[in-house]
CSV table of C-alpha atoms and ligand atoms in Angstrom, one decimal:
chain,number,residue,atom,x,y,z
A,139,MET,CA,99.4,125.8,73.8
A,140,ARG,CA,96.6,123.5,73.1
A,141,TYR,CA,96.9,119.9,74.5
A,142,LEU,CA,95.1,116.6,73.6
A,143,ILE,CA,95.0,114.5,76.6
A,144,THR,CA,93.7,111.2,76.1
A,145,GLY,CA,92.4,109.2,79.3
A,146,GLY,CA,92.0,112.5,81.0
A,147,ALA,CA,89.0,111.2,83.2
A,148,GLY,CA,91.1,108.4,84.5
A,149,PHE,CA,93.4,108.3,87.3
A,150,ILE,CA,96.8,109.7,86.1
A,151,GLY,CA,95.4,111.7,83.3
A,152,ALA,CA,93.1,113.7,85.7
A,153,ASN,CA,95.9,114.5,88.0
A,154,PHE,CA,97.8,115.7,84.8
A,155,VAL,CA,95.1,117.7,83.5
A,156,HIS,CA,94.7,119.4,86.9
A,157,TYR,CA,98.4,120.0,86.9
A,158,LEU,CA,98.3,121.6,83.4
A,159,VAL,CA,95.4,123.9,84.3
A,160,GLU,CA,97.1,125.0,87.6
A,161,HIS,CA,100.6,125.5,86.4
A,162,THR,CA,100.3,126.7,82.6
A,163,ASP,CA,97.9,129.0,80.3
A,164,ALA,CA,97.2,125.9,78.2
A,165,HIS,CA,93.9,124.9,76.8
A,166,VAL,CA,93.0,121.1,77.4
A,167,THR,CA,90.8,118.9,75.4
A,168,VAL,CA,90.3,115.6,77.0
A,169,LEU,CA,89.4,112.6,74.9
A,170,ASP,CA,88.2,109.7,77.1
A,171,LYS,CA,85.7,106.9,76.4
A,172,PHE,CA,84.4,107.1,80.0
A,173,THR,CA,85.2,103.3,80.5
A,174,TYR,CA,84.4,102.0,84.0
A,175,ALA,CA,87.6,103.5,85.1
A,176,ALA,CA,86.9,106.9,84.3
A,177,SER,CA,85.0,109.7,86.4
A,178,ALA,CA,83.6,112.9,85.3
A,179,ALA,CA,83.7,113.9,88.9
A,180,SER,CA,87.4,114.0,88.6
A,181,LEU,CA,87.4,117.1,86.2
A,182,ALA,CA,84.3,118.8,87.5
A,183,ASP,CA,85.9,121.6,89.5
A,184,LEU,CA,88.1,122.8,86.6
A,185,PRO,CA,87.2,125.9,85.0
A,186,GLY,CA,84.9,125.5,81.6
A,187,ASN,CA,87.1,128.1,79.6
A,188,ARG,CA,90.3,126.0,80.1
A,189,LEU,CA,88.7,122.6,79.4
A,190,THR,CA,86.8,120.7,76.8
A,191,VAL,CA,85.9,117.1,77.5
A,192,VAL,CA,85.1,114.9,74.5
A,193,ARG,CA,83.6,111.4,75.1
A,194,GLY,CA,84.9,109.3,72.6
A,195,ASP,CA,87.1,106.4,71.6
A,196,ILE,CA,90.9,106.5,70.7
A,197,CYS,CA,90.1,104.0,68.0
A,198,ASP,CA,87.8,106.3,66.3
A,199,GLU,CA,89.8,107.5,63.4
A,200,GLY,CA,87.6,110.5,62.3
A,201,LEU,CA,87.1,111.8,65.8
A,202,VAL,CA,91.0,111.3,66.7
A,203,ASP,CA,91.9,113.1,63.3
A,204,SER,CA,89.7,116.0,63.9
A,205,LEU,CA,90.8,116.5,67.7
A,206,THR,CA,94.6,116.0,66.7
A,207,ARG,CA,94.5,118.7,63.8
A,208,SER,CA,93.6,121.4,66.1
A,209,CYS,CA,96.2,120.8,68.9
A,210,HIS,CA,99.9,121.3,69.5
A,211,ALA,CA,100.7,118.1,71.4
A,212,VAL,CA,98.9,114.9,72.3
A,213,VAL,CA,99.6,113.2,75.8
A,214,HIS,CA,98.6,109.7,75.5
A,215,PHE,CA,97.3,108.1,78.8
A,216,ALA,CA,94.1,106.2,77.8
A,217,ALA,CA,94.6,102.6,78.2
A,218,GLU,CA,92.8,99.5,79.9
A,219,SER,CA,95.1,99.8,82.8
A,220,HIS,CA,94.4,96.9,85.3
A,221,ASN,CA,96.2,93.7,85.1
A,222,ASP,CA,93.5,91.4,87.0
A,223,ASN,CA,91.0,92.6,84.4
A,224,SER,CA,93.4,91.9,81.6
A,225,LEU,CA,93.5,88.2,82.9
A,226,GLU,CA,89.8,87.7,82.9
A,227,ASP,CA,89.2,89.4,79.3
A,228,PRO,CA,92.4,90.6,77.3
A,229,SER,CA,90.3,91.7,74.3
A,230,PRO,CA,89.7,95.5,75.2
A,231,PHE,CA,93.4,95.7,76.1
A,232,VAL,CA,94.4,94.5,72.7
A,233,ARG,CA,92.0,97.1,71.2
A,234,SER,CA,92.5,100.2,73.4
A,235,ASN,CA,96.2,99.8,74.1
A,236,LEU,CA,97.4,98.8,70.6
A,237,VAL,CA,94.8,99.9,68.0
A,238,GLY,CA,94.0,103.0,70.1
A,239,THR,CA,97.8,103.9,70.0
A,240,TYR,CA,97.9,103.0,66.5
A,241,THR,CA,95.1,105.4,65.6
A,242,LEU,CA,96.8,108.1,67.4
A,243,LEU,CA,100.0,107.7,65.8
A,244,GLU,CA,98.6,107.9,62.3
A,245,ALA,CA,96.9,111.2,63.2
A,246,VAL,CA,99.9,112.9,64.8
A,247,ARG,CA,101.8,111.7,61.6
A,248,ARG,CA,99.2,113.1,59.4
A,249,HIS,CA,99.3,116.5,61.0
A,250,ALA,CA,102.7,116.8,62.3
A,251,VAL,CA,101.8,117.0,65.9
A,252,ARG,CA,104.1,116.4,68.8
A,253,PHE,CA,103.3,113.1,70.8
A,254,HIS,CA,103.9,111.8,74.4
A,255,HIS,CA,103.4,108.3,75.1
A,256,VAL,CA,102.6,107.4,78.8
A,257,SER,CA,103.6,103.8,79.6
A,258,THR,CA,104.7,101.6,82.4
A,259,ASP,CA,107.8,99.9,84.0
A,260,GLU,CA,105.7,96.4,83.5
A,261,VAL,CA,106.9,96.4,80.0
A,262,PHE,CA,110.3,95.1,81.3
A,263,GLY,CA,108.7,92.1,83.2
A,264,ASP,CA,109.8,91.5,86.9
A,265,LEU,CA,113.0,91.5,89.0
A,266,ASP,CA,113.8,88.6,91.6
A,267,LEU,CA,113.2,89.5,95.2
A,268,ASP,CA,116.7,89.0,96.1
A,269,ASP,CA,118.3,91.1,93.0
A,270,SER,CA,119.4,94.6,93.7
A,271,THR,CA,119.3,95.9,90.2
A,272,ARG,CA,116.7,98.1,88.8
A,273,PHE,CA,115.2,98.6,85.5
A,274,THR,CA,117.1,101.3,83.2
A,275,GLU,CA,116.3,102.6,79.7
A,276,GLN,CA,118.5,99.7,78.3
A,277,THR,CA,116.6,96.7,80.1
A,278,PRO,CA,115.0,94.3,77.4
A,279,TYR,CA,111.3,94.0,77.0
A,280,ASN,CA,109.9,91.2,78.9
A,281,PRO,CA,106.2,91.5,79.7
A,282,SER,CA,104.2,89.1,81.7
A,283,SER,CA,100.5,90.0,81.6
A,284,PRO,CA,98.1,90.7,78.8
A,285,TYR,CA,98.0,94.3,80.1
A,286,SER,CA,101.7,94.8,80.2
A,287,SER,CA,102.3,92.9,76.7
A,288,THR,CA,99.8,95.3,75.1
A,289,LYS,CA,101.5,98.4,76.6
A,290,ALA,CA,105.0,96.8,75.5
A,291,GLY,CA,103.5,96.6,71.7
A,292,SER,CA,102.3,100.1,72.0
A,293,ASP,CA,105.8,101.3,73.2
A,294,LEU,CA,107.3,99.7,70.1
A,295,LEU,CA,104.7,101.3,67.8
A,296,VAL,CA,105.5,104.4,68.9
A,297,ARG,CA,109.3,103.9,68.3
A,298,ALA,CA,108.7,102.5,64.7
A,299,TRP,CA,106.6,105.6,63.8
A,300,VAL,CA,109.4,107.8,65.0
A,301,ARG,CA,112.3,106.0,63.1
A,302,SER,CA,110.2,105.1,60.0
A,303,PHE,CA,107.9,108.1,59.5
A,304,GLY,CA,109.9,110.8,61.3
A,305,VAL,CA,106.9,111.4,64.0
A,306,THR,CA,108.1,113.7,66.9
A,307,ALA,CA,107.5,111.5,70.1
A,308,THR,CA,108.9,110.9,73.3
A,309,LEU,CA,108.1,107.7,75.7
A,310,SER,CA,108.0,107.4,79.5
A,311,ASN,CA,107.8,104.3,81.6
A,312,CYS,CA,106.7,105.0,85.1
A,313,SER,CA,106.5,102.8,88.3
A,314,ASN,CA,103.3,102.3,90.4
A,315,ASN,CA,101.4,105.5,91.2
A,316,TYR,CA,99.2,106.5,94.2
A,317,GLY,CA,97.3,109.6,95.0
A,318,PRO,CA,93.9,111.3,94.8
A,319,PHE,CA,91.4,109.9,92.0
A,320,GLN,CA,92.7,106.4,91.8
A,321,HIS,CA,90.1,103.8,91.0
A,322,VAL,CA,89.2,101.7,94.1
A,323,GLU,CA,90.0,98.3,92.0
A,324,LYS,CA,93.7,99.3,92.5
A,325,PHE,CA,95.6,98.0,95.6
A,326,ILE,CA,96.1,101.2,97.7
A,327,PRO,CA,92.6,102.7,97.4
A,328,ARG,CA,91.0,99.2,97.5
A,329,GLN,CA,92.7,98.4,101.0
A,330,ILE,CA,91.9,102.3,102.0
A,331,THR,CA,88.2,102.0,101.1
A,332,ASN,CA,87.8,98.5,102.8
A,333,LEU,CA,89.6,99.7,106.0
A,334,ILE,CA,86.9,102.8,105.9
A,335,ASP,CA,84.2,100.2,105.5
A,336,GLY,CA,85.6,98.2,108.4
A,337,VAL,CA,86.6,95.4,106.1
A,338,PRO,CA,90.2,93.7,106.3
A,339,PRO,CA,92.7,94.5,103.7
A,340,ARG,CA,93.1,91.7,101.1
A,341,LEU,CA,96.7,90.5,100.2
A,342,TYR,CA,97.6,88.5,97.1
A,343,GLY,CA,99.7,85.5,98.0
A,344,SER,CA,102.5,86.0,100.5
A,345,GLY,CA,102.5,89.9,100.3
A,346,ARG,CA,106.3,89.7,99.5
A,347,ASN,CA,105.9,91.3,96.1
A,348,VAL,CA,107.6,94.6,95.7
A,349,ARG,CA,106.2,97.7,93.8
A,350,ASP,CA,108.2,101.2,93.6
A,351,TRP,CA,105.7,103.8,94.6
A,352,ILE,CA,105.4,107.4,93.3
A,353,HIS,CA,103.1,110.1,94.0
A,354,THR,CA,101.1,110.8,90.8
A,355,GLY,CA,102.0,114.7,91.3
A,356,ASP,CA,105.4,113.7,90.7
A,357,HIS,CA,104.6,111.5,87.8
A,358,SER,CA,102.8,114.7,86.2
A,359,ARG,CA,105.7,116.9,86.9
A,360,ALA,CA,108.1,114.4,85.0
A,361,VAL,CA,105.7,114.3,82.0
A,362,MET,CA,105.7,117.9,81.9
A,363,ALA,CA,109.5,118.0,82.0
A,364,ILE,CA,109.6,115.7,79.1
A,365,LEU,CA,107.3,117.7,77.0
A,366,GLU,CA,109.2,120.6,77.8
A,367,LYS,CA,112.7,119.4,77.2
A,368,GLY,CA,112.7,115.8,76.2
A,369,VAL,CA,114.4,114.6,73.0
A,370,SER,CA,112.3,113.2,70.3
A,371,GLY,CA,112.8,109.3,70.0
A,372,GLU,CA,114.1,108.9,73.7
A,373,THR,CA,112.5,107.0,76.5
A,374,TYR,CA,112.6,108.4,80.2
A,375,LEU,CA,112.0,106.0,83.1
A,376,ILE,CA,110.2,107.6,85.9
A,377,GLY,CA,110.5,106.6,89.4
A,378,ALA,CA,111.0,108.0,93.0
A,379,ASP,CA,113.1,105.2,94.8
A,380,GLY,CA,109.8,104.1,96.6
A,381,GLU,CA,110.3,100.3,96.9
A,382,GLN,CA,107.8,98.8,99.4
A,383,ASP,CA,106.6,95.0,99.7
A,384,ASN,CA,102.6,94.7,99.7
A,385,LEU,CA,102.8,93.5,103.2
A,386,SER,CA,104.5,96.7,104.5
A,387,VAL,CA,102.2,98.9,102.6
A,388,VAL,CA,99.2,97.1,104.1
A,389,ARG,CA,100.7,97.4,107.7
A,390,GLU,CA,101.3,100.9,107.1
A,391,LEU,CA,97.7,101.5,106.4
A,392,LEU,CA,96.6,99.4,109.4
A,393,ARG,CA,98.6,101.7,111.5
A,394,ILE,CA,97.3,104.8,109.9
A,395,PHE,CA,93.6,103.4,110.8
A,396,GLY,CA,94.7,102.3,114.2
A,397,ARG,CA,94.1,98.5,113.5
A,398,SER,CA,96.4,95.6,114.4
A,399,GLU,CA,99.2,94.8,112.1
A,400,ASP,CA,97.6,91.4,111.3
A,401,TRP,CA,94.2,92.4,110.6
A,402,PHE,CA,94.2,91.6,106.9
A,403,GLU,CA,93.4,88.5,104.9
A,404,HIS,CA,95.6,86.4,102.4
A,405,VAL,CA,93.6,85.7,99.2
A,406,ALA,CA,94.7,83.7,96.2
A,407,ASP,CA,97.7,85.1,94.0
A,408,ARG,CA,97.2,86.6,91.0
A,409,PRO,CA,98.3,84.1,88.2
A,410,GLY,CA,101.8,85.2,87.0
A,411,HIS,CA,102.3,87.8,89.6
A,412,ASP,CA,105.2,90.0,89.0
A,413,LEU,CA,107.5,89.8,91.9
A,414,ARG,CA,109.5,93.2,91.9
A,415,TYR,CA,109.5,96.4,90.1
A,416,ALA,CA,112.3,99.1,90.6
A,417,ILE,CA,113.3,102.0,88.5
A,418,ASP,CA,116.5,103.5,88.0
A,419,SER,CA,115.4,107.2,87.2
A,420,SER,CA,118.9,108.6,86.5
A,421,LYS,CA,118.4,109.6,83.1
A,422,LEU,CA,115.4,111.8,83.7
A,423,ARG,CA,117.1,113.3,86.6
A,424,ARG,CA,120.4,114.1,84.9
A,425,GLU,CA,119.3,115.3,81.6
A,426,LEU,CA,115.9,116.9,82.3
A,427,GLY,CA,116.6,118.1,85.9
A,428,TRP,CA,113.5,116.2,87.4
A,429,GLU,CA,113.4,115.4,91.1
A,430,PRO,CA,110.2,114.0,92.8
A,431,GLY,CA,108.6,116.2,95.6
A,432,HIS,CA,107.2,113.5,97.6
A,433,HIS,CA,109.8,111.6,99.8
A,434,ASP,CA,108.0,110.5,102.7
A,435,PHE,CA,105.7,107.5,101.6
A,436,ARG,CA,104.0,107.3,105.3
A,437,GLU,CA,103.2,111.1,104.9
A,438,GLY,CA,101.8,110.4,101.1
A,439,LEU,CA,99.9,107.6,102.4
A,440,GLU,CA,98.3,109.7,105.1
A,441,ASP,CA,97.4,112.4,102.5
A,442,THR,CA,95.8,109.7,100.3
A,443,VAL,CA,93.6,108.1,103.3
A,444,ARG,CA,92.6,111.8,104.0
A,445,TRP,CA,91.5,112.3,100.4
A,446,TYR,CA,89.2,109.2,100.5
A,447,ARG,CA,88.1,109.9,103.5
A,448,GLU,CA,87.0,113.3,102.3
A,449,HIS,CA,85.8,112.3,98.9
A,450,GLU,CA,83.4,109.4,99.7
A,451,GLU,CA,81.0,110.8,97.2
A,452,TRP,CA,83.7,110.3,94.5
A,453,TRP,CA,84.4,106.5,95.2
A,454,ARG,CA,81.4,105.2,96.7
A,455,PRO,CA,79.6,104.7,93.3
A,456,GLN,CA,82.4,102.5,92.0
A,457,LYS,CA,83.0,100.2,95.1
A,458,ALA,CA,80.4,97.6,95.2
A,459,ALA,CA,80.9,96.7,91.4
A,460,ALA,CA,84.7,96.5,91.9
A,461,GLU,CA,84.4,94.2,94.8
A,462,ALA,CA,81.6,92.2,93.1
A,463,ARG,CA,84.2,91.8,90.4
A,464,TYR,CA,86.9,90.7,92.7
A,465,ARG,CA,84.6,88.1,94.1
A,466,SER,CA,84.1,86.5,90.8
A,467,GLN,CA,87.9,86.4,90.0
A,468,GLU,CA,88.7,85.0,93.4
A,469,VAL,CA,86.4,82.1,92.5
A,470,ALA,CA,87.6,81.7,89.3
A,471,ARG,CA,91.1,81.3,90.8
B,776,NAD,P1,92.9,104.4,84.5
B,776,NAD,O1,92.4,103.1,84.2
B,776,NAD,O2,92.8,105.2,85.6
B,776,NAD,O3,92.5,105.5,83.4
B,776,NAD,C1,92.5,105.1,82.0
B,776,NAD,C2,91.6,106.0,81.3
B,776,NAD,O4,91.7,105.9,79.9
B,776,NAD,C3,90.2,106.0,81.6
B,776,NAD,O5,89.4,107.3,81.9
B,776,NAD,C4,89.4,105.4,80.5
B,776,NAD,O6,88.2,105.6,80.3
B,776,NAD,C5,90.4,105.7,79.3
B,776,NAD,N1,90.3,104.8,78.2
B,776,NAD,C6,90.3,103.6,78.0
B,776,NAD,N2,90.0,103.1,77.0
B,776,NAD,C7,90.1,104.1,76.3
B,776,NAD,C8,89.8,104.3,74.7
B,776,NAD,N3,89.7,103.3,73.9
B,776,NAD,N4,89.3,105.5,74.2
B,776,NAD,C9,89.3,106.5,74.9
B,776,NAD,N5,89.6,106.6,76.5
B,776,NAD,C10,89.9,105.3,76.8
B,776,NAD,O7,94.5,104.2,84.3
B,776,NAD,P2,95.8,105.1,85.0
B,776,NAD,O8,96.3,104.4,86.1
B,776,NAD,O9,95.3,106.5,85.0
B,776,NAD,O10,96.7,105.1,83.7
B,776,NAD,C11,97.0,105.9,82.7
B,776,NAD,C12,98.1,105.5,81.8
B,776,NAD,O11,99.4,105.5,82.7
B,776,NAD,C13,98.0,104.2,81.3
B,776,NAD,O12,98.5,104.2,80.0
B,776,NAD,C14,99.0,103.2,82.1
B,776,NAD,O13,99.5,102.3,81.3
B,776,NAD,C15,99.9,104.3,82.5
B,776,NAD,N6,100.5,104.0,83.7
B,776,NAD,C16,99.9,103.6,85.1
B,776,NAD,C17,100.5,103.7,86.2
B,776,NAD,C18,99.9,103.4,87.4
B,776,NAD,O14,100.4,103.0,88.4
B,776,NAD,N7,98.4,103.3,87.4
B,776,NAD,C19,102.1,103.4,86.2
B,776,NAD,C20,102.6,103.8,85.1
B,776,NAD,C21,101.9,103.8,83.7
B,777,DAU,O1,103.9,99.4,87.6
B,777,DAU,C1,103.1,100.1,86.9
B,777,DAU,C2,101.6,99.7,86.9
B,777,DAU,O2,101.1,99.7,88.3
B,777,DAU,C3,100.8,100.2,86.0
B,777,DAU,O3,101.1,99.9,84.7
B,777,DAU,C4,99.5,99.5,86.1
B,777,DAU,O4,98.4,100.1,85.2
B,777,DAU,C5,98.7,99.8,87.6
B,777,DAU,O5,97.5,99.0,87.7
B,777,DAU,C6,99.8,99.0,88.4
B,777,DAU,O6,99.9,97.7,88.4
B,777,DAU,P1,100.0,96.4,89.4
B,777,DAU,O7,99.5,95.3,89.1
B,777,DAU,O8,101.4,96.6,90.2
B,777,DAU,O9,98.9,97.4,90.5
B,777,DAU,P2,97.8,96.9,91.5
B,777,DAU,O10,97.3,98.1,92.3
B,777,DAU,O11,96.8,96.0,90.6
B,777,DAU,O12,98.4,95.9,92.4
B,777,DAU,C7,99.8,96.3,93.2
B,777,DAU,C8,100.1,95.1,94.2
B,777,DAU,O13,99.3,94.8,95.0
B,777,DAU,C9,100.5,93.8,93.1
B,777,DAU,O14,101.7,93.2,93.7
B,777,DAU,C10,99.1,93.1,93.4
B,777,DAU,C11,98.7,93.5,94.8
B,777,DAU,N1,97.5,93.5,95.4
B,777,DAU,C12,96.5,94.2,94.6
B,777,DAU,C13,95.2,94.2,94.8
B,777,DAU,C14,94.2,94.9,94.1
B,777,DAU,C15,97.0,92.8,96.4
B,777,DAU,O15,98.0,92.3,97.4
B,777,DAU,N2,95.8,92.9,96.9
B,777,DAU,C16,94.7,93.3,96.0
B,777,DAU,O16,93.5,93.6,96.5
């Protein structure tokens, strides 16, 4: 089996590449533009005979065509992924998330190659804090940010290419991932690396916003289950019943670091900040037999803190630039 993994040098893509190398005999080709969000170091310890890394853009039609022609399946992780950046400059989001997905779809259509599209629960918009309902495969799309609206558009392109052109494709929409190799711009790694540096965590607004956390290893296993058993044209929601408000996550991290529970700073809220995400993943569990392996969020956070403590050489080069970007975004708000 030969897989083409787009965005394989980013957070979730790299974790999935590690999963493939460890659990299958497949050959993996990574296509990644190596934006600021990528890290070659995330793939550095993988065996060269199992992995080919190609530096390139998913919008490059010729390159995408030649790589797609020689693989059995494309798993599409590549995207501009950070909401805060999409509020500052939406243009790379429109290009990579929409034009990039279109370019890949045309290539898999030409070469009759299986496609899996990795997407987000943010396409559904948000839920009220006092609402107990969760997103299902039937929830209407209602994205809030430039990031989530481009992901919603890319999902719709995939569905149209299945229906209109007979492309063999599945889709998944997952909740917030945490774990190793996540860029320090994201909430959990930002606060962990702040705490390592003796800087208080930064909480947007009230901190009551809820995210539904899943360990990235469970996301990898779910994508594999969909590749092996998923039905073309179907969408699968991926989530592990991990709802936490942001304040609780910060307090858990402060406890892990032995700091007092109020050692954090409130900063200006994200414009249009989604209130709550929550996934009902019964379809994935019932039809494909997937179950999350990580059930204890505190334990998962402790492992993640340990990983960032032990891999400072991985994240340190990104940290100053990420914080400088946040300072300029805070001024703009
Ligand atoms: P990330 O930002 O860490 O990695 C994205 C990768 O895509 C980077 O390596 C980047 O260089 C690459 N990339 C960006 N534009 C490209 C282009 N034009 N051509 C080639 N490569 C390009 O993102 P992530 O958090 O790993 O997310 C991966 C996918 O999973 C995204 O599609 C995202 O929407 C989705 N997702 C993320 C989460 C989450 O919690 N992070 C949850 C659900 C779904
Ligand atoms: O739900 C899936 C989505 O999860 C993915 O599609 C996105 O690619 C991924 O980035 C993530 O989006 P969020 O916007 O939820 O993640 P982020 O890590 O940026 O923020 C998580 C929450 O923490 C959110 O409510 C904003 C808040 N936050 C974030 C940062 C960076 C803070 O309070 N302080 C911070 O410093």
